[in-house]
Tab-separated table of C-alpha atoms in Angstrom:
chain	number	residue	atom	x	y	z
A	9	MET	CA	-38.076	23.036	14.277
A	10	SER	CA	-36.032	22.028	17.294
A	11	ASN	CA	-32.451	23.114	17.897
A	12	ASP	CA	-31.632	19.537	19.016
A	13	THR	CA	-31.180	18.342	15.421
A	14	PRO	CA	-27.583	17.109	15.003
A	15	THR	CA	-25.592	18.635	12.172
A	16	THR	CA	-22.140	17.931	10.832
A	17	THR	CA	-20.856	20.887	12.855
A	18	GLY	CA	-22.561	19.657	16.027
A	19	GLY	CA	-21.182	17.205	18.561
A	20	ARG	CA	-23.269	14.166	17.619
A	21	GLY	CA	-22.682	14.716	13.902
A	22	ARG	CA	-18.923	14.772	14.421
A	23	VAL	CA	-19.048	11.589	16.491
A	24	ARG	CA	-21.055	9.834	13.773
A	25	LEU	CA	-18.600	10.979	11.125
A	26	ALA	CA	-15.638	9.792	13.200
A	27	VAL	CA	-17.270	6.387	13.786
A	28	PHE	CA	-18.026	6.094	10.060
A	29	LEU	CA	-14.442	6.948	9.085
A	30	VAL	CA	-12.890	4.592	11.655
A	31	LEU	CA	-15.163	1.713	10.616
A	32	GLY	CA	-14.371	2.373	6.954
A	33	LEU	CA	-10.643	2.309	7.699
A	34	LEU	CA	-10.996	-0.947	9.663
A	35	VAL	CA	-12.948	-2.626	6.847
A	36	SER	CA	-10.336	-1.435	4.328
A	37	LEU	CA	-7.512	-2.791	6.489
A	38	LEU	CA	-9.301	-6.128	6.867
A	39	LEU	CA	-9.870	-6.439	3.125
A	40	ALA	CA	-6.318	-5.407	2.273
A	41	GLY	CA	-4.717	-7.547	4.947
A	42	VAL	CA	-6.707	-10.772	4.633
A	43	VAL	CA	-8.844	-10.901	1.504
A	44	SER	CA	-6.087	-9.639	-0.817
A	45	SER	CA	-4.173	-12.876	-0.263
A	46	ALA	CA	-7.052	-14.790	-1.839
A	47	ALA	CA	-6.654	-12.925	-5.138
A	48	SER	CA	-5.706	-14.975	-8.174
A	49	SER	CA	-2.026	-15.433	-8.912
A	50	GLN	CA	-2.830	-15.990	-12.590
A	51	PRO	CA	-2.127	-13.162	-15.036
A	52	ASP	CA	-4.822	-10.526	-15.204
A	53	GLY	CA	-6.497	-9.394	-18.417
A	54	LEU	CA	-3.779	-6.908	-19.306
A	55	ASP	CA	-1.004	-9.477	-18.852
A	56	ALA	CA	-2.951	-12.136	-20.761
A	57	THR	CA	-3.563	-9.741	-23.660
A	58	ALA	CA	0.101	-8.697	-23.766
A	59	ARG	CA	1.112	-12.381	-23.954
A	60	GLU	CA	-1.217	-13.271	-26.854
A	61	GLY	CA	0.695	-14.510	-29.874
A	62	CYS	CA	3.779	-15.761	-28.021
A	63	THR	CA	4.791	-19.175	-26.781
A	64	PHE	CA	6.353	-19.716	-23.363
A	65	ASN	CA	8.499	-22.435	-21.815
A	66	ALA	CA	8.106	-23.957	-18.328
A	67	ASP	CA	10.058	-21.052	-16.788
A	68	ASP	CA	7.561	-18.584	-18.310
A	69	GLU	CA	10.143	-17.200	-20.737
A	70	ILE	CA	9.129	-16.226	-24.271
A	71	THR	CA	10.353	-18.851	-26.723
A	72	GLY	CA	8.676	-17.689	-29.924
A	73	GLY	CA	5.895	-15.797	-31.569
A	74	ASN	CA	5.145	-12.116	-31.744
A	75	CYS	CA	3.455	-10.305	-28.848
A	76	VAL	CA	3.569	-7.067	-26.873
A	77	ALA	CA	5.242	-8.856	-23.949
A	78	LYS	CA	8.418	-9.255	-26.045
A	79	SER	CA	9.176	-5.554	-25.699
A	80	ALA	CA	8.419	-5.476	-21.960
A	81	LYS	CA	11.234	-4.498	-19.646
A	82	GLU	CA	11.699	-4.431	-15.890
A	83	HIS	CA	10.076	-1.471	-14.156
A	84	ASP	CA	12.394	1.115	-12.602
A	85	LEU	CA	10.832	0.452	-9.194
A	86	GLY	CA	10.749	-3.323	-9.669
A	87	ASP	CA	13.138	-3.912	-6.790
A	88	SER	CA	11.482	-1.487	-4.353
A	89	PRO	CA	10.329	-2.805	-0.959
A	90	LEU	CA	6.653	-3.073	-2.008
A	91	ALA	CA	7.070	-4.361	-5.579
A	92	ASP	CA	4.984	-7.259	-6.919
A	93	TYR	CA	2.171	-6.932	-4.352
A	94	GLY	CA	4.364	-8.007	-1.461
A	95	ILE	CA	7.093	-6.925	0.911
A	96	ARG	CA	10.618	-7.854	-0.058
A	97	GLY	CA	12.335	-9.978	2.553
A	98	ILE	CA	9.210	-11.734	3.845
A	99	ASP	CA	9.122	-15.293	2.508
A	100	ASN	CA	5.537	-16.120	3.541
A	101	SER	CA	3.444	-14.860	0.590
A	102	PHE	CA	0.224	-14.621	2.667
A	103	VAL	CA	1.880	-12.381	5.264
A	104	SER	CA	3.836	-10.433	2.643
A	105	THR	CA	0.762	-9.670	0.523
A	106	GLY	CA	-1.350	-8.824	3.560
A	107	LEU	CA	1.209	-6.453	5.048
A	108	SER	CA	1.710	-4.832	1.667
A	109	GLY	CA	-2.036	-4.221	1.403
A	110	VAL	CA	-2.194	-2.807	4.941
A	111	ALA	CA	0.749	-0.507	4.189
A	112	GLY	CA	-1.006	0.699	1.035
A	113	VAL	CA	-4.273	1.417	2.863
A	114	LEU	CA	-2.470	3.310	5.633
A	115	LEU	CA	-0.470	5.304	3.082
A	116	VAL	CA	-3.575	6.275	1.108
A	117	ALA	CA	-5.472	7.121	4.327
A	118	ALA	CA	-2.593	9.292	5.529
A	119	ILE	CA	-2.272	11.138	2.210
A	120	GLY	CA	-6.042	11.582	1.863
A	121	GLY	CA	-6.472	12.649	5.481
A	122	GLY	CA	-3.585	15.065	5.164
A	123	MET	CA	-5.083	16.586	2.025
A	124	PHE	CA	-8.494	16.975	3.674
A	125	TRP	CA	-6.857	18.521	6.735
A	126	ALA	CA	-4.777	20.933	4.635
A	127	LEU	CA	-7.690	21.950	2.418
A	128	ARG	CA	-10.333	22.154	5.146
A	129	ARG	CA	-12.413	25.255	5.600
A	130	ARG	CA	-10.551	27.485	8.024
A	131	SER	CA	-13.428	29.634	9.311
A	132	PRO	CA	-16.940	28.385	10.092
A	133	GLY	CA	-18.600	31.172	8.098
A	134	ALA	CA	-16.488	30.833	4.948
A	135	ALA	CA	-19.224	29.037	3.007
A	136	ASP	CA	-22.035	31.278	4.304
A	137	VAL	CA	-21.302	34.218	2.012
A	138	ASP	CA	-24.383	36.086	0.824
A	139	VAL	CA	-24.326	37.097	-2.790
A	140	ASP	CA	-26.858	39.641	-4.039
A	141	VAL	CA	-27.779	39.167	-7.652
A	142	ASP	CA	-30.135	41.534	-9.445
A	143	VAL	CA	-32.177	39.713	-12.024
A	144	ASP	CA	-34.046	41.544	-14.749
A	145	THR	CA	-37.317	39.599	-14.538
A	146	GLU	CA	-38.671	41.014	-17.776
A	147	ALA	CA	-35.582	39.855	-19.714
A	148	ALA	CA	-35.767	36.435	-18.045
A	149	ASP	CA	-39.466	36.073	-18.921
A	150	ALA	CA	-38.769	37.100	-22.518
A	151	ALA	CA	-35.956	34.540	-22.780
A	152	ARG	CA	-38.240	31.790	-21.471
A	153	ALA	CA	-40.973	32.710	-23.928
A	154	ARG	CA	-38.684	32.149	-26.931
């Protein structure tokens, strides 16, 4: 076997990994920034289920009936900068939703990358620990025979 085979600890393996990670981040940013704006503005399944049994007026306020949505209240972070899948202060919903998605992807990438960096293996030989285990072959054969 040749020593030219790239591994994850070799130069070519690291370049391939870096290219893979950068391309994955770019695809995620593209999806979050552009495609997320095409998502439906209609209530999702959870919202639709919570609204079952109630009647609503033109302003989407509950006017009667009995449903889970009656006991709903505003979230504590409802007026945060990234609430409701957008960025507060940006009137264009396409831009607001896209930037919110990009901010979310970058935040998750930073947290995940930071965790991987902090938890990485510190020494190259840390996983190459030899463990000697004595196995009683007669006991193992007897256990298999049962």
